[in-house]
Short mmCIF file of C-alpha atoms in Angstrom, two decimals:
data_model
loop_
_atom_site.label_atom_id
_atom_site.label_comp_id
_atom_site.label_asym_id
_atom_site.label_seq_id
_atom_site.Cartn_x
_atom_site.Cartn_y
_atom_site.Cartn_z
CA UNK K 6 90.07 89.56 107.66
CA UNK K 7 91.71 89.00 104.54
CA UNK K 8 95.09 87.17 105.74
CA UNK K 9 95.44 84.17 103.93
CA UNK K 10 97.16 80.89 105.64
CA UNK K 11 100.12 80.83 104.69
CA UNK K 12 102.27 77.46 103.50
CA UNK K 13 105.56 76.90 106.68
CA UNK K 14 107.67 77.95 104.25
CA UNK K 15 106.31 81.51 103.86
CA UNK K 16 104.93 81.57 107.30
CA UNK K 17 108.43 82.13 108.95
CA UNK K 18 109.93 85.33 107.23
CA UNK K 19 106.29 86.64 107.94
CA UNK K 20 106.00 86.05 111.93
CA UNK K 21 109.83 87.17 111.75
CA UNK K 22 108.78 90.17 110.01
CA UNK K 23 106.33 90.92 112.60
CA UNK K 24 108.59 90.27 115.63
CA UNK K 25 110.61 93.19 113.67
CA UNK K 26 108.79 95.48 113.30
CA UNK K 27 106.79 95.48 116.61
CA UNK K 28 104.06 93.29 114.55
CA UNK K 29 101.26 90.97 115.37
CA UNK K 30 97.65 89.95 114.45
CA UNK K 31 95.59 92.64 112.93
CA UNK K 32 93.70 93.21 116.64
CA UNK K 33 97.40 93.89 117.95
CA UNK K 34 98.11 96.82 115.51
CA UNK K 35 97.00 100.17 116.40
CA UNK K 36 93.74 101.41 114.87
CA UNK K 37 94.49 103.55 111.98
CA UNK K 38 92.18 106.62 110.99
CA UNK K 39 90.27 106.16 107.86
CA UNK K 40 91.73 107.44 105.02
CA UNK K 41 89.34 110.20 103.46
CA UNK K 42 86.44 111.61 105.40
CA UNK K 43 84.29 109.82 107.70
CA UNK K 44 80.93 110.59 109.90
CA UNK K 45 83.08 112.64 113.04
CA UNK K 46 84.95 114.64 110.53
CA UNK K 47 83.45 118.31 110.69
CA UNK K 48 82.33 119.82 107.71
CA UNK K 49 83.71 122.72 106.11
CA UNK K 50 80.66 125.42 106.01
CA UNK K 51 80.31 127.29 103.12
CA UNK K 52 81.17 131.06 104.41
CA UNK K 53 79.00 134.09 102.43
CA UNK K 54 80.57 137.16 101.40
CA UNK K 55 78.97 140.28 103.12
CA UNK K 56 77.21 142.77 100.79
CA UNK K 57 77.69 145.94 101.31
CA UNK K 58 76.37 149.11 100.14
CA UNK K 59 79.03 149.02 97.14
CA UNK K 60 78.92 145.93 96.59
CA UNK K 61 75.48 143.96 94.46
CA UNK K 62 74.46 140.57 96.01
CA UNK K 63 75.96 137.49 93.69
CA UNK K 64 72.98 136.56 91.28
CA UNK K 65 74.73 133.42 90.84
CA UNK K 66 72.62 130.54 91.86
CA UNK K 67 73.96 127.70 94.91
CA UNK K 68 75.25 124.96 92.97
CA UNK K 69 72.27 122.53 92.21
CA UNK K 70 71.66 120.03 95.62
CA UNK K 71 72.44 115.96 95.10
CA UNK K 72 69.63 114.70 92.46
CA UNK K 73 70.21 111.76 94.92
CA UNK K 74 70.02 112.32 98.83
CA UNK K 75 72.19 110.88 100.97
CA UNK K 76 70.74 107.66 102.71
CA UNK K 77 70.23 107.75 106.56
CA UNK K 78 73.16 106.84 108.47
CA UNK K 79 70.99 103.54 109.76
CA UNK K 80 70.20 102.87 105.92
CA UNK K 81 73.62 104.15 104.39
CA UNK K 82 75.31 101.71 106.93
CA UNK K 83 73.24 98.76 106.10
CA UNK K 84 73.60 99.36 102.13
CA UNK K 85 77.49 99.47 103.13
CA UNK K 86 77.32 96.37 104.80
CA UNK K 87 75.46 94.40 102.11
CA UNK K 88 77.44 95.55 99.22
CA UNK K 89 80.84 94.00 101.08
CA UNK K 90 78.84 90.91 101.62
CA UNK K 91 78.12 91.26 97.93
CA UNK K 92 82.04 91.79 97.22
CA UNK K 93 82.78 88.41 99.56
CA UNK K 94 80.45 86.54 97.11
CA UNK K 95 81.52 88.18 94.05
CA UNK K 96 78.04 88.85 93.31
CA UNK K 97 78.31 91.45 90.64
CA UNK K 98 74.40 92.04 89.71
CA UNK K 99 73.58 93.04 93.11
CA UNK K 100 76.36 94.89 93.56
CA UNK K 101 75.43 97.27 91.24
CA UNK K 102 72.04 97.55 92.40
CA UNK K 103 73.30 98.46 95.96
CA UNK K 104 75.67 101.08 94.40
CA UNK K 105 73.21 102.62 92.47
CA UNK K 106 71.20 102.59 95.85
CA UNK K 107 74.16 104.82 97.20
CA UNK K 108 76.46 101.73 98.97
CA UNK K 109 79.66 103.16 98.79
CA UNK K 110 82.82 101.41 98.03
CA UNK K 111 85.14 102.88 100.65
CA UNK K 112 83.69 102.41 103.62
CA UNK K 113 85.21 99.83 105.78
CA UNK K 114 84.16 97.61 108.11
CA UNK K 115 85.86 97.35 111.95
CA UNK K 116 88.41 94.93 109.95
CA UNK K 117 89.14 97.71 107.90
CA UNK K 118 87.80 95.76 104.87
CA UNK K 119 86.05 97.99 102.19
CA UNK K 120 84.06 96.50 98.56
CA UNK K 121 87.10 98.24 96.73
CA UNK K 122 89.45 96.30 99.07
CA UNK K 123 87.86 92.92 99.11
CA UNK K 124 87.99 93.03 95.17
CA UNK K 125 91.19 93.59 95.41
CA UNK K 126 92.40 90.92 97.86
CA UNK K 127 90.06 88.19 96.09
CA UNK K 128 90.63 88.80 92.27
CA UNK K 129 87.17 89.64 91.93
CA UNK K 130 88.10 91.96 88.60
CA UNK K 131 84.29 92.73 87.20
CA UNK K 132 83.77 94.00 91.34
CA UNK K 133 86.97 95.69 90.97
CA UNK K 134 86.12 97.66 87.76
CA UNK K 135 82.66 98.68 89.27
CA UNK K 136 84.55 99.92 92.35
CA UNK K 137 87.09 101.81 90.45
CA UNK K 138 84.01 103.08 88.33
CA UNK K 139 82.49 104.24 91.50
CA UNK K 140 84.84 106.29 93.29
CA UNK K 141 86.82 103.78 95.21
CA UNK K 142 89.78 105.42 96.75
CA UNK K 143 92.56 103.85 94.64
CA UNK K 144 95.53 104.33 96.85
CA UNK K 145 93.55 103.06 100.37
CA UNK K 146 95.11 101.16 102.58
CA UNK K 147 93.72 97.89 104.71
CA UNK K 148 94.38 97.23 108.53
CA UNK K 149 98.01 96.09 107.31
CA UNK K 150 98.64 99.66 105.59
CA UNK K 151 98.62 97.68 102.48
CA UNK K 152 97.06 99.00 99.11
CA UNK K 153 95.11 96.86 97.23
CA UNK K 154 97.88 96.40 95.05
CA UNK K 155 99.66 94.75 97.60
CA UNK K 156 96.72 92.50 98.77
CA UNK K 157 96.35 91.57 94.43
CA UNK K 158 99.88 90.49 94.21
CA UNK K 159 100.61 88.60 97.33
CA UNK K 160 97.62 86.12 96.32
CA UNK K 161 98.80 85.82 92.47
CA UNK K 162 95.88 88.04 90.78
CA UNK K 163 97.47 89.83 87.83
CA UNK K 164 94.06 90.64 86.26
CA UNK K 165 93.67 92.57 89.29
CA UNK K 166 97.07 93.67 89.64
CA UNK K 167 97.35 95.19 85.90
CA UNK K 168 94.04 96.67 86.45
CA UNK K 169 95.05 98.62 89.22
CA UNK K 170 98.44 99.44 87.38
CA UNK K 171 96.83 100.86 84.92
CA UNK K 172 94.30 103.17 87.34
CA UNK K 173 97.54 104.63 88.46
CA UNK K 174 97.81 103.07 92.02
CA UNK K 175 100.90 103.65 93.91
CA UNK K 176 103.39 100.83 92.53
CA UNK K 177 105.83 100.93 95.64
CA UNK K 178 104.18 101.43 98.86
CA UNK K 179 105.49 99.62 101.60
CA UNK K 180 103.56 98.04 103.89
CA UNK K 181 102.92 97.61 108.18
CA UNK K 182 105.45 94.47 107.51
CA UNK K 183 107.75 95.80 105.88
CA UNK K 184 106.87 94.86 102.07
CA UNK K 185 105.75 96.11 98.61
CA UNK K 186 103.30 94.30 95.62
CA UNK K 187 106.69 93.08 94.31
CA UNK K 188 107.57 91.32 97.69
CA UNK K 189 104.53 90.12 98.74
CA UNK K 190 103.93 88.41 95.26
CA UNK K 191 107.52 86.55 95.55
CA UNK K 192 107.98 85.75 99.75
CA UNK K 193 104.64 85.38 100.49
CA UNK K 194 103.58 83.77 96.81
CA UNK K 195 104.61 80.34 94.99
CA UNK K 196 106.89 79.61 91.86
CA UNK K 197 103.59 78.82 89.75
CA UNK K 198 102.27 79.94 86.32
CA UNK K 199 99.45 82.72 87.97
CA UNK K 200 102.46 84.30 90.15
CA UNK K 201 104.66 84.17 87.04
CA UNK K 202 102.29 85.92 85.17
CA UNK K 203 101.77 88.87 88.15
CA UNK K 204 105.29 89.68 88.19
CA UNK K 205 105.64 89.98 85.26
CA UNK K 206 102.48 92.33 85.12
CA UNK K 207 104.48 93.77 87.89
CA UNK K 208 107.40 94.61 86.16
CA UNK K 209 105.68 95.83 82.81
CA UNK K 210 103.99 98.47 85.26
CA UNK K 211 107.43 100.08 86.18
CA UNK K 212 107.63 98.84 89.63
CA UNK K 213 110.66 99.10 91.53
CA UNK K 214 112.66 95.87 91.33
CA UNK K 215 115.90 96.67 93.29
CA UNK K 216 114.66 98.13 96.44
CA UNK K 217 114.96 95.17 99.76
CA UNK K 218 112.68 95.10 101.90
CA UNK K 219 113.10 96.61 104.74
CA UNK K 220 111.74 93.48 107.62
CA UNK K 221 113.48 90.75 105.40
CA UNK K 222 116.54 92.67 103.88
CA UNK K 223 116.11 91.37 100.80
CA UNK K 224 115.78 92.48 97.11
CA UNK K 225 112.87 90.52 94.86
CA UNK K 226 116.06 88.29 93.05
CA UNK K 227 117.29 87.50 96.82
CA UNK K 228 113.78 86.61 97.71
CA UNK K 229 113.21 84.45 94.59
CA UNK K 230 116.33 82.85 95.04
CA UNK K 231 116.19 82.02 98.73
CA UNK K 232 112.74 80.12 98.17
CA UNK K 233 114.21 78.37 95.41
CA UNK K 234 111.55 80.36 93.25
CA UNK K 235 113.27 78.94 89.67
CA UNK K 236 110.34 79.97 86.99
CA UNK K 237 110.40 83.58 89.82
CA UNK K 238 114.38 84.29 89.65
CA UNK K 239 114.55 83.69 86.18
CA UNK K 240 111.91 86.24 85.42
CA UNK K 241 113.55 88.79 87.61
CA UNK K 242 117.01 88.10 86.27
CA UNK K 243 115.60 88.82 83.37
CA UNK K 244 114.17 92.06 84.17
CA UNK K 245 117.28 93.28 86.27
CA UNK K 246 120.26 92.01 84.32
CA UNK K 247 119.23 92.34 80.76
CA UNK K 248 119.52 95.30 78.68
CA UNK K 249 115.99 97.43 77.93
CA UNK K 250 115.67 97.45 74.42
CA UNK K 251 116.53 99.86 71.98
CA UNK K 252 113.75 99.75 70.19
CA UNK K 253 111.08 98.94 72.72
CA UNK K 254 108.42 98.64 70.07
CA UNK K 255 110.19 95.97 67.99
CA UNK K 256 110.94 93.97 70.88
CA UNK K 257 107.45 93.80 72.28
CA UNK K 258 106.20 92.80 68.61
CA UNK K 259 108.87 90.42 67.95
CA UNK K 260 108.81 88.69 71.78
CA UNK K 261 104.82 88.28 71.00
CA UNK K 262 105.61 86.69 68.17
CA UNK K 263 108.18 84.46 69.92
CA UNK K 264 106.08 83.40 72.57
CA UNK K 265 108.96 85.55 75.19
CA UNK K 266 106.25 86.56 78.09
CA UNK K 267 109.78 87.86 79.44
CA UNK K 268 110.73 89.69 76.88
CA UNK K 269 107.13 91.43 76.22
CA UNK K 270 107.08 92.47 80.33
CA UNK K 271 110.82 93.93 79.32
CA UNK K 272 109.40 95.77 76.38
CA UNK K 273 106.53 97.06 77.66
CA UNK K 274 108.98 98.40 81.28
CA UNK K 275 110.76 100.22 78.64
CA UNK K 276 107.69 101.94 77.30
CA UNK K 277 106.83 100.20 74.15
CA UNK K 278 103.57 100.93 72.62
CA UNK K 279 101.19 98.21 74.01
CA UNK K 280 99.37 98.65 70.85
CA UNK K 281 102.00 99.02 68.58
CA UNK K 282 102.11 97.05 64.86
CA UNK K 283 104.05 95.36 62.42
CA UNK K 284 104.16 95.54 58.80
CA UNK K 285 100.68 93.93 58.26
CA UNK K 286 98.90 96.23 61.05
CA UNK K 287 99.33 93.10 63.68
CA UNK K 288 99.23 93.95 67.41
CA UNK K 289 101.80 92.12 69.97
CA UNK K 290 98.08 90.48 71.31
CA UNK K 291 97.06 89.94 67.50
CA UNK K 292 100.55 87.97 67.09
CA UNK K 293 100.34 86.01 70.56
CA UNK K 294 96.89 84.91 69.45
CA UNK K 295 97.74 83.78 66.32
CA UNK K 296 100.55 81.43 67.48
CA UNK K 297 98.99 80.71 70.66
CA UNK K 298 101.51 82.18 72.67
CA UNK K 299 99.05 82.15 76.01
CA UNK K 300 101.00 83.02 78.72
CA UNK K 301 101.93 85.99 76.57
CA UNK K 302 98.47 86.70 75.78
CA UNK K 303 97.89 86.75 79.79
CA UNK K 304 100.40 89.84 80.82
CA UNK K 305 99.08 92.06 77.72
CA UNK K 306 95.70 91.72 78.42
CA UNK K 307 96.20 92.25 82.30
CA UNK K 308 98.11 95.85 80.90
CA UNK K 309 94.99 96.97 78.77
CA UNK K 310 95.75 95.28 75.53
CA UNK K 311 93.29 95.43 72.89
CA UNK K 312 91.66 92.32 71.80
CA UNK K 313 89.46 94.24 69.06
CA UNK K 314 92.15 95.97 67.60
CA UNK K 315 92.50 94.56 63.54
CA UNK K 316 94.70 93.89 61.63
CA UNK K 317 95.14 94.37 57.55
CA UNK K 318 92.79 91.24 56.87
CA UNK K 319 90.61 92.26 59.67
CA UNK K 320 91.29 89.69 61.95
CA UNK K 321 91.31 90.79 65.86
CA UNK K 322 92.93 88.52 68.70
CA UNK K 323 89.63 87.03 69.80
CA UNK K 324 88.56 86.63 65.72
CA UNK K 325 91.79 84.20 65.28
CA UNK K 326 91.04 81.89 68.23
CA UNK K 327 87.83 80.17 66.33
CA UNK K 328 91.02 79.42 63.44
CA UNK K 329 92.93 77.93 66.12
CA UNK K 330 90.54 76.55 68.17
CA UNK K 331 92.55 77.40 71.45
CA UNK K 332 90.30 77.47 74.68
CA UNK K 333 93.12 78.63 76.85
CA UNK K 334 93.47 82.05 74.36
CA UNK K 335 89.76 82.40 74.54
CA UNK K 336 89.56 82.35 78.32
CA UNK K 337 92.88 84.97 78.28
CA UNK K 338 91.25 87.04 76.22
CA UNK K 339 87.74 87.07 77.96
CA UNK K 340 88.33 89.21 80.58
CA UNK K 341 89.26 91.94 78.23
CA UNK K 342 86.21 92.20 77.20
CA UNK K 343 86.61 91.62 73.42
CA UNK K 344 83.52 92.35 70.86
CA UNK K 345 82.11 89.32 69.84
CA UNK K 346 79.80 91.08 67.24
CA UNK K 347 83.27 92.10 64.79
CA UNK K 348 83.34 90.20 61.43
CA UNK K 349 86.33 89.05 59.71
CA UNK K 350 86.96 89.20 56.14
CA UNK K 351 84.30 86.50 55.39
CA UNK K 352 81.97 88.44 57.10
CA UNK K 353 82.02 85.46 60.05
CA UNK K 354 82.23 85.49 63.77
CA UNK K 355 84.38 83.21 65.84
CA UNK K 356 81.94 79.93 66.07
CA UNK K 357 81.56 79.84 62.29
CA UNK K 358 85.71 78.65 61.23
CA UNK K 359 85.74 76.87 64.37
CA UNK K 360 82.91 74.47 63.30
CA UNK K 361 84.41 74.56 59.62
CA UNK K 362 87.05 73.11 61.67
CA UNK K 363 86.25 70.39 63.87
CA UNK K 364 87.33 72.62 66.99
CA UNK K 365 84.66 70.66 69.76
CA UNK K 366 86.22 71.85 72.81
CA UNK K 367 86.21 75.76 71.37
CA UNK K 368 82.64 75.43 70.14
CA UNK K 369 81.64 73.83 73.30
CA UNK K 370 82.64 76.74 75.79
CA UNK K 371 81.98 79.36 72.71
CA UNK K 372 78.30 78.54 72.97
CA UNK K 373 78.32 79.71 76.71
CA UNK K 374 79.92 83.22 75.77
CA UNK K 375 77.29 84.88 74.24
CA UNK K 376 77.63 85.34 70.95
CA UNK K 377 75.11 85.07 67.87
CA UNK K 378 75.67 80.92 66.96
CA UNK K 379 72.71 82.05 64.11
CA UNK K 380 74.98 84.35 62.35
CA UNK K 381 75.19 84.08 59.04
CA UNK K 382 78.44 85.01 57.24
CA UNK K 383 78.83 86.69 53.76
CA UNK K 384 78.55 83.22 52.08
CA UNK K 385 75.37 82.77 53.54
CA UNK K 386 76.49 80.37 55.93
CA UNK K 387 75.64 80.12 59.92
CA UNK K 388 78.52 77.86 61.98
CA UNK K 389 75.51 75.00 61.75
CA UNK K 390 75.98 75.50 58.19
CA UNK K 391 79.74 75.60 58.11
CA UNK K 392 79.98 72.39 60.34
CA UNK K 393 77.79 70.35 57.86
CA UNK K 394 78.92 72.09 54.12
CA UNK K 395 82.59 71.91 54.97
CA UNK K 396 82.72 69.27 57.70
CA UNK K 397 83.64 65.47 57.32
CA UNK K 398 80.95 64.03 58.91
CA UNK K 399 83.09 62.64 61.12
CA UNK K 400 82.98 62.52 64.90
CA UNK K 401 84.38 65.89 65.60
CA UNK K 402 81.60 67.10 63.31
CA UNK K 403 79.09 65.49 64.75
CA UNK K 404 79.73 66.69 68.06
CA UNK K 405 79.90 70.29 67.10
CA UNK K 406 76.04 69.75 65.35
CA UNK K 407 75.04 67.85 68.78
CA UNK K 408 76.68 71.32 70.45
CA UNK K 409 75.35 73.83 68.76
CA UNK K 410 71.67 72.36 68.38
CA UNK K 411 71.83 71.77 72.53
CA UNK K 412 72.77 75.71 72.66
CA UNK K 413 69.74 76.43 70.65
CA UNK K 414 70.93 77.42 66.39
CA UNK K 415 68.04 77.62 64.25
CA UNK K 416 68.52 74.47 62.16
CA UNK K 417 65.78 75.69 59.58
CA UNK K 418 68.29 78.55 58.25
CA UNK K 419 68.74 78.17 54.97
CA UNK K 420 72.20 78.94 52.72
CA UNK K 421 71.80 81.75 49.84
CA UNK K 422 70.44 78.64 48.02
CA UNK K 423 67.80 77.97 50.08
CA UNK K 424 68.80 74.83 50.90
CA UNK K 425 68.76 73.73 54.90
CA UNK K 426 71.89 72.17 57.40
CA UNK K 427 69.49 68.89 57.38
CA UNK K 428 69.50 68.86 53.18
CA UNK K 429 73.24 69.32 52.65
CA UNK K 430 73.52 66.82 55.20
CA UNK K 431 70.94 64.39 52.97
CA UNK K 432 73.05 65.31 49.71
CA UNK K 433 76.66 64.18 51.60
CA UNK K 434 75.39 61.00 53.03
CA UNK K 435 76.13 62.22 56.29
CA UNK K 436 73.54 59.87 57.93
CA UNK K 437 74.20 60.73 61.26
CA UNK K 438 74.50 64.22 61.43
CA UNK K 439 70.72 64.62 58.99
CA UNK K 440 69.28 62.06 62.19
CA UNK K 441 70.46 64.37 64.38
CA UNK K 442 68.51 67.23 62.84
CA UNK K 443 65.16 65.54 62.15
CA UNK K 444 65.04 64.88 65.78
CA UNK K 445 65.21 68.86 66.45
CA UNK K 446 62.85 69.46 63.89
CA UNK K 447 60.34 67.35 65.22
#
């Protein structure tokens, strides 16, 4: 079961909403059929058209059989069973080695839990994308006739919940209780930073924000307001009492700009261009980047934003993060997958102005992401290089050498000079930082 506990607070409407609707635990409810087809439904058989004397046999050959059998149902039920102990763990690996064994993502358990609906439910998005990749039955419902959807947004996952969003679940379903996404994210959720961010992801989907639900006769505003949901209410004021913009493409890029996470959900509800650009080819991500504007950052990338996307001096949103050395934008931006191979106009990847810069706690979870620490830019510079040439040899400086020579850079690279991190440490006196390279070099 997937039911989380519940705080006293939210735990009331909820066992009222059950006692409404004829509710109770999940063994109480009445089994539901599967959705979709399952081992008792009969097959359709293929019927064959008579030939007759008239008539010439088809030449056309039957459609080519399954280049992959079917397991056994003993073996097809095991792989099932594995690959939602594999979603439980998150383990992403072996999930895909059990799908490519032929586990399928739909098929449920006696809990009515399936992989595609335990993604869902946990905020496990890499499972979720595999599912989604895999055939998983988008609009499927658990043993609460809840979508996954539903399950995303009562437990605050907006990754999740703008992932499905954009796979075109059903936004409004309402479920066994009584409730849709919207509900469940404000009743049954909390007035934090995660749940702000999923309604808003909510609302930038198109949901439907006026509708009250029919076990607690409310509307999301009444909800927020009778839990005293401030950072909640104000978001769906927002969305219900102000005006869509005229220009829905201006006001995303301008909110972005602003740091308005509001005003970008309203934008983007009244169909602006998520990808849209301003007057120097800047995206509404590009511009939340560059003035750290995370929270903004957070409900474009959970709608598909594009963090590679560049601008006129060929800087992308995950590019400008080594400039401004924010950790928070780099972990908003990871999970859309950004290239970490793109230049910018110096021919540099993210680790190299970051070290220029003294950024230690970027360089420190940079190192961890991936990316080549031994490139070397069009000055002939690696972010070793950078940290030394154009450092202080200070402590900051320092820290990023100790960092990067722990993660494994080549300190024998050489400049278009020839000359080593270790000798343009020599030549600036920077004692310290030249120890700390002999050592590696012995």
């Amino acid at each position: 079961m997937t039911v989380p506990t519940r705080s006293l607070v939210a735990a009331l409407p909820l066992v009222l909403a059950l006692g409404a609707c004829g509710g109770g635990t999940p063994s109480d409810l009445p089994s539901r059929p599967e959705i979709g087809s399952s081992p008792t439904t009969p097959r359709t058989e293929r019927t064959t058209v008579p030939v007759t004397p008239d008539a010439s046999p088809d030449p056309s050959p039957d459609p080519s059989p399954d280049p992959s059998p079917r397991p056994a149902p003993e073996e097809q039920a095991a792989l099932d069973e594995r690959l939602r102990e594999a979603a439980w763990a998150d383990d992403v690996d072996r999930a895909h080695g059990l799908v490519a064994r032929g586990a399928d993502v739909n098929a449920k358990d006696e809990t009515q839990q399936s992989a595609y609906l335990i993604a869902t439910s946990e905020g496990h998005l890499e499972l979720l994308r595999l599912a989604l990749s895999s055939g998983a039955r988008i609009d499927d419902k658990d043993s609460w006739n809840g979508t996954g959807l539903i399950r995303a947004a009562e437990r605050g996952h907006a990754l999740v919940v703008g992932e499905l969003l954009q796979a075109g679940i059903e936004r409004d379903h309402v479920n066994r209780i009584g409730y849709q996404a919207i509900h469940e994210a404000v009743w049954l959720g909390a007035d934090t930073p995660s749940y702000a961010t999923t309604v808003r992801v909510l609302a930038a989907g198109g949901v439907d924000l006026d509708r009250r639900s029919p076990s607690a006769g409310l509307t999301p505003l009444e909800m927020a307001r009778s839990r005293a949901f401030d950072r909640l209410q104000r978001i769906l004021t927002t969305m219900t009492t102000d005006e869509r913009p005229a220009d829905p493409d201006a006001a995303l890029l301008g909110a972005a700009r602003d740091g308005d996470a509001d005003a970008v959900a309203l934008a983007l509800r009244a169909g602006a261009d998520i990808e849209a650009r301003d007057a120097s080819s800047r995206t509404a991500l590009l511009l939340a980047a560059t003035h750290d504007h995370v929270d903004v950052a957070q409900v474009l990338v959970a709608m598909g934003a594009d963090p590679d996307a560049l601008d006129d001096r060929h800087d992308t949103p995950w590019l400008v993060t080594g400039v401004t050395g924010s950790v928070a934008m780099l972990e908003a931006l990871l999970p859309a997958d950004p290239d970490l191979t793109i230049r910018n106009r110096f021919g540099g990847l993210s680790p190299i102005p970051a070290s220029e810069r003294g950024h230690v706690d970027y360089v420190r979870r940079v190192v961890s992401t991936g990316v080549d620490l031994d490139h070397v830019n069009d000055l002939g510079w690696t972010a070793l290089l950078e940290a030394v040439i154009l450092g202080d040899g200070g402590r900051d400086h320092r820290e990023i050498v100790r960092i990067l020579l722990a993660a494994g850079v080549d300190p024998t690279i050489a400049d278009h000079d020839g000359v080593t991190a270790l000798q343009h440490a020599e030549q600036r006196g920077y004692d310290e930082i030249a120890a700390l390279l002999r050592d590696t070099q012995r």
